[in-house]
PDB file of C-alpha atoms in Angstrom:
ATOM      1  CA  UNK A  28     105.642  73.614  85.761  1.00  0.00           C
ATOM      2  CA  UNK A  29     107.020  77.036  84.884  1.00  0.00           C
ATOM      3  CA  UNK A  30     110.736  77.195  84.314  1.00  0.00           C
ATOM      4  CA  UNK A  31     112.617  79.833  86.280  1.00  0.00           C
ATOM      5  CA  UNK A  32     115.723  81.252  84.716  1.00  0.00           C
ATOM      6  CA  UNK A  33     118.744  80.164  86.722  1.00  0.00           C
ATOM      7  CA  UNK A  34     120.173  83.067  88.718  1.00  0.00           C
ATOM      8  CA  UNK A  35     123.894  82.272  88.645  1.00  0.00           C
ATOM      9  CA  UNK A  36     125.116  85.494  90.214  1.00  0.00           C
ATOM     10  CA  UNK A  37     124.124  87.766  93.030  1.00  0.00           C
ATOM     11  CA  UNK A  38     123.809  90.560  90.450  1.00  0.00           C
ATOM     12  CA  UNK A  39     121.285  88.608  88.392  1.00  0.00           C
ATOM     13  CA  UNK A  40     119.327  87.752  91.548  1.00  0.00           C
ATOM     14  CA  UNK A  41     119.247  91.444  92.579  1.00  0.00           C
ATOM     15  CA  UNK A  42     118.051  92.341  89.061  1.00  0.00           C
ATOM     16  CA  UNK A  43     115.285  89.711  89.334  1.00  0.00           C
ATOM     17  CA  UNK A  44     114.191  91.107  92.739  1.00  0.00           C
ATOM     18  CA  UNK A  45     114.247  94.614  91.240  1.00  0.00           C
ATOM     19  CA  UNK A  46     111.903  93.452  88.443  1.00  0.00           C
ATOM     20  CA  UNK A  47     109.391  92.031  90.972  1.00  0.00           C
ATOM     21  CA  UNK A  48     109.675  95.210  93.099  1.00  0.00           C
ATOM     22  CA  UNK A  49     108.940  97.349  90.014  1.00  0.00           C
ATOM     23  CA  UNK A  50     105.977  95.159  89.054  1.00  0.00           C
ATOM     24  CA  UNK A  51     104.420  95.648  92.506  1.00  0.00           C
ATOM     25  CA  UNK A  52     105.595  99.284  92.795  1.00  0.00           C
ATOM     26  CA  UNK A  53     107.856  98.696  95.793  1.00  0.00           C
ATOM     27  CA  UNK A  54     110.884 100.854  96.404  1.00  0.00           C
ATOM     28  CA  UNK A  55     113.966  98.884  97.389  1.00  0.00           C
ATOM     29  CA  UNK A  56     117.336  99.506  98.971  1.00  0.00           C
ATOM     30  CA  UNK A  57     120.292  97.265  98.171  1.00  0.00           C
ATOM     31  CA  UNK A  58     123.375  96.945 100.345  1.00  0.00           C
ATOM     32  CA  UNK A  59     126.118  94.935  98.694  1.00  0.00           C
ATOM     33  CA  UNK A  60     129.159  93.330 100.272  1.00  0.00           C
ATOM     34  CA  UNK A  61     131.749  92.172  97.799  1.00  0.00           C
ATOM     35  CA  UNK A  62     134.776  90.108  98.805  1.00  0.00           C
ATOM     36  CA  UNK A  63     135.194  87.215 101.236  1.00  0.00           C
ATOM     37  CA  UNK A  64     136.364  89.628 103.935  1.00  0.00           C
ATOM     38  CA  UNK A  65     133.022  91.478 103.745  1.00  0.00           C
ATOM     39  CA  UNK A  66     130.462  88.723 103.288  1.00  0.00           C
ATOM     40  CA  UNK A  67     128.892  87.149 106.329  1.00  0.00           C
ATOM     41  CA  UNK A  68     129.625  83.480 105.823  1.00  0.00           C
ATOM     42  CA  UNK A  69     132.516  82.210 103.810  1.00  0.00           C
ATOM     43  CA  UNK A  70     133.591  78.861 105.110  1.00  0.00           C
ATOM     44  CA  UNK A  71     135.649  78.144 102.017  1.00  0.00           C
ATOM     45  CA  UNK A  72     137.771  81.313 102.033  1.00  0.00           C
ATOM     46  CA  UNK A  73     140.945  81.443 104.111  1.00  0.00           C
ATOM     47  CA  UNK A  74     140.904  84.064 106.870  1.00  0.00           C
ATOM     48  CA  UNK A  75     141.705  87.622 105.855  1.00  0.00           C
ATOM     49  CA  UNK A  76     141.528  86.872 102.146  1.00  0.00           C
ATOM     50  CA  UNK A  77     139.265  88.726  99.781  1.00  0.00           C
ATOM     51  CA  UNK A  78     138.810  86.000  97.168  1.00  0.00           C
ATOM     52  CA  UNK A  79     137.618  82.437  97.444  1.00  0.00           C
ATOM     53  CA  UNK A  80     140.114  79.617  96.833  1.00  0.00           C
ATOM     54  CA  UNK A  81     139.053  79.561  93.166  1.00  0.00           C
ATOM     55  CA  UNK A  82     139.953  83.249  92.836  1.00  0.00           C
ATOM     56  CA  UNK A  83     136.372  84.455  92.476  1.00  0.00           C
ATOM     57  CA  UNK A  84     135.078  87.449  94.366  1.00  0.00           C
ATOM     58  CA  UNK A  85     132.107  86.414  96.515  1.00  0.00           C
ATOM     59  CA  UNK A  86     129.220  88.836  96.446  1.00  0.00           C
ATOM     60  CA  UNK A  87     126.412  89.097  98.972  1.00  0.00           C
ATOM     61  CA  UNK A  88     123.474  91.474  98.837  1.00  0.00           C
ATOM     62  CA  UNK A  89     120.873  92.599 101.351  1.00  0.00           C
ATOM     63  CA  UNK A  90     117.685  93.960  99.782  1.00  0.00           C
ATOM     64  CA  UNK A  91     114.982  95.775 101.724  1.00  0.00           C
ATOM     65  CA  UNK A  92     111.614  96.382 100.090  1.00  0.00           C
ATOM     66  CA  UNK A  93     109.251  99.036 101.415  1.00  0.00           C
ATOM     67  CA  UNK A  94     105.590  98.792 102.084  1.00  0.00           C
ATOM     68  CA  UNK A  95     103.490  96.190 103.805  1.00  0.00           C
ATOM     69  CA  UNK A  96     104.421  93.492 104.530  1.00  0.00           C
ATOM     70  CA  UNK A  97     107.970  94.398 105.530  1.00  0.00           C
ATOM     71  CA  UNK A  98     110.220  92.236 103.329  1.00  0.00           C
ATOM     72  CA  UNK A  99     113.961  91.829 103.175  1.00  0.00           C
ATOM     73  CA  UNK A 100     116.025  89.452 101.101  1.00  0.00           C
ATOM     74  CA  UNK A 101     119.578  88.359 101.798  1.00  0.00           C
ATOM     75  CA  UNK A 102     121.392  86.815  98.842  1.00  0.00           C
ATOM     76  CA  UNK A 103     124.440  84.741  99.745  1.00  0.00           C
ATOM     77  CA  UNK A 104     127.411  84.031  97.476  1.00  0.00           C
ATOM     78  CA  UNK A 105     126.800  80.261  97.778  1.00  0.00           C
ATOM     79  CA  UNK A 106     123.628  80.529  95.704  1.00  0.00           C
ATOM     80  CA  UNK A 107     121.106  80.490  98.520  1.00  0.00           C
ATOM     81  CA  UNK A 108     118.975  83.196 100.047  1.00  0.00           C
ATOM     82  CA  UNK A 109     117.032  84.129 103.177  1.00  0.00           C
ATOM     83  CA  UNK A 110     113.777  86.087 103.023  1.00  0.00           C
ATOM     84  CA  UNK A 111     112.077  87.725 105.999  1.00  0.00           C
ATOM     85  CA  UNK A 112     108.391  88.616 105.626  1.00  0.00           C
ATOM     86  CA  UNK A 113     106.932  90.666 108.477  1.00  0.00           C
ATOM     87  CA  UNK A 114     109.349  89.113 110.978  1.00  0.00           C
ATOM     88  CA  UNK A 115     108.964  85.536 109.684  1.00  0.00           C
ATOM     89  CA  UNK A 116     112.327  84.226 108.496  1.00  0.00           C
ATOM     90  CA  UNK A 117     112.708  81.760 105.642  1.00  0.00           C
ATOM     91  CA  UNK A 118     116.294  80.437 105.620  1.00  0.00           C
ATOM     92  CA  UNK A 119     118.245  78.400 103.067  1.00  0.00           C
ATOM     93  CA  UNK A 120     116.024  79.121 100.093  1.00  0.00           C
ATOM     94  CA  UNK A 121     117.446  78.404  96.651  1.00  0.00           C
ATOM     95  CA  UNK A 122     118.244  81.759  95.017  1.00  0.00           C
ATOM     96  CA  UNK A 123     116.124  80.768  91.986  1.00  0.00           C
ATOM     97  CA  UNK A 124     112.956  80.718  94.076  1.00  0.00           C
ATOM     98  CA  UNK A 125     113.324  84.331  95.304  1.00  0.00           C
ATOM     99  CA  UNK A 126     111.379  86.007  92.437  1.00  0.00           C
ATOM    100  CA  UNK A 127     108.419  83.551  92.518  1.00  0.00           C
ATOM    101  CA  UNK A 128     108.449  83.723  96.348  1.00  0.00           C
ATOM    102  CA  UNK A 129     108.162  87.535  96.297  1.00  0.00           C
ATOM    103  CA  UNK A 130     105.514  87.338  93.570  1.00  0.00           C
ATOM    104  CA  UNK A 131     103.477  84.950  95.759  1.00  0.00           C
ATOM    105  CA  UNK A 132     103.769  87.305  98.763  1.00  0.00           C
ATOM    106  CA  UNK A 133     102.904  90.460  96.819  1.00  0.00           C
ATOM    107  CA  UNK A 134     100.342  88.728  94.603  1.00  0.00           C
ATOM    108  CA  UNK A 135      98.277  87.675  97.616  1.00  0.00           C
ATOM    109  CA  UNK A 136      98.995  83.925  97.453  1.00  0.00           C
ATOM    110  CA  UNK A 137     100.797  83.718 100.816  1.00  0.00           C
ATOM    111  CA  UNK A 138      98.591  82.685 103.727  1.00  0.00           C
ATOM    112  CA  UNK A 139      98.794  81.977 107.450  1.00  0.00           C
ATOM    113  CA  UNK A 140      97.731  78.669 108.953  1.00  0.00           C
ATOM    114  CA  UNK A 141      96.960  78.501 112.657  1.00  0.00           C
ATOM    115  CA  UNK A 142      97.122  75.498 114.941  1.00  0.00           C
ATOM    116  CA  UNK A 143      95.701  75.062 118.401  1.00  0.00           C
ATOM    117  CA  UNK A 144      98.088  72.312 119.411  1.00  0.00           C
ATOM    118  CA  UNK A 145     100.916  72.989 119.552  1.00  0.00           C
ATOM    119  CA  UNK A 146      99.785  76.601 119.442  1.00  0.00           C
ATOM    120  CA  UNK A 147     101.266  78.637 116.692  1.00  0.00           C
ATOM    121  CA  UNK A 148     100.916  80.042 113.231  1.00  0.00           C
ATOM    122  CA  UNK A 149     102.739  79.208 110.029  1.00  0.00           C
ATOM    123  CA  UNK A 150     103.266  81.541 107.109  1.00  0.00           C
ATOM    124  CA  UNK A 151     102.834  79.487 103.917  1.00  0.00           C
ATOM    125  CA  UNK A 152     104.151  80.736 100.593  1.00  0.00           C
ATOM    126  CA  UNK A 153     103.047  78.574  97.645  1.00  0.00           C
ATOM    127  CA  UNK A 154     105.277  78.615  94.568  1.00  0.00           C
ATOM    128  CA  UNK A 155     104.513  77.463  91.038  1.00  0.00           C
ATOM    129  CA  UNK A 156     105.034  73.743  90.558  1.00  0.00           C
ATOM    130  CA  UNK A 157     103.462  72.564  93.806  1.00  0.00           C
ATOM    131  CA  UNK A 158     106.172  73.779  96.151  1.00  0.00           C
ATOM    132  CA  UNK A 159     105.169  75.553  99.364  1.00  0.00           C
ATOM    133  CA  UNK A 160     107.567  77.069 101.854  1.00  0.00           C
ATOM    134  CA  UNK A 161     106.281  77.126 105.436  1.00  0.00           C
ATOM    135  CA  UNK A 162     107.806  78.828 108.415  1.00  0.00           C
ATOM    136  CA  UNK A 163     106.651  79.296 111.998  1.00  0.00           C
ATOM    137  CA  UNK A 164     105.540  82.812 112.922  1.00  0.00           C
ATOM    138  CA  UNK A 165     107.624  83.847 115.962  1.00  0.00           C
ATOM    139  CA  UNK A 166     105.795  84.969 119.101  1.00  0.00           C
ATOM    140  CA  UNK A 167     102.090  84.768 119.757  1.00  0.00           C
ATOM    141  CA  UNK A 168     100.796  87.913 118.102  1.00  0.00           C
ATOM    142  CA  UNK A 169     100.432  88.408 114.380  1.00  0.00           C
ATOM    143  CA  UNK A 170     101.186  91.639 112.562  1.00  0.00           C
ATOM    144  CA  UNK A 171      98.169  93.245 110.881  1.00  0.00           C
ATOM    145  CA  UNK A 172      99.392  91.973 107.506  1.00  0.00           C
ATOM    146  CA  UNK A 173      99.791  88.406 108.790  1.00  0.00           C
ATOM    147  CA  UNK A 174      96.453  88.355 110.607  1.00  0.00           C
ATOM    148  CA  UNK A 175      94.793  89.473 107.371  1.00  0.00           C
ATOM    149  CA  UNK A 176      96.076  86.280 105.739  1.00  0.00           C
ATOM    150  CA  UNK A 177      94.844  83.719 108.268  1.00  0.00           C
ATOM    151  CA  UNK A 178      92.933  80.818 106.680  1.00  0.00           C
TER     152      UNK A 178
END
């Protein structure tokens, strides 16, 4: 199993996403929210405060990558992430799996599985070390990128 460097901060996670984007020649836009008053979910911070109880400054980033498929990554201060691939949302991912996840998507490893009953498609993203993330494709129609990955 390949060892992924631990991404302790939002900055290091953004840098790791930037490296994957460069490898696959994708332009990216980063929007950063720094401070508990700016980030979207801070259960631990008291209302109207900028720092967490431990005095640290929480940092959240939203990364959009161009090209097909449409990909965006939201990095949360708690060390987790959400990735949306062509409208399919993967929630509560460990931040460490973001680079291998993007590499799987851009490297052509991601695939779509269809089922007749119950009807629906799943986007499957295999990661090194026998881990596969699966998420239901919303709606009934697939984007051109998704339909090109049906197995």
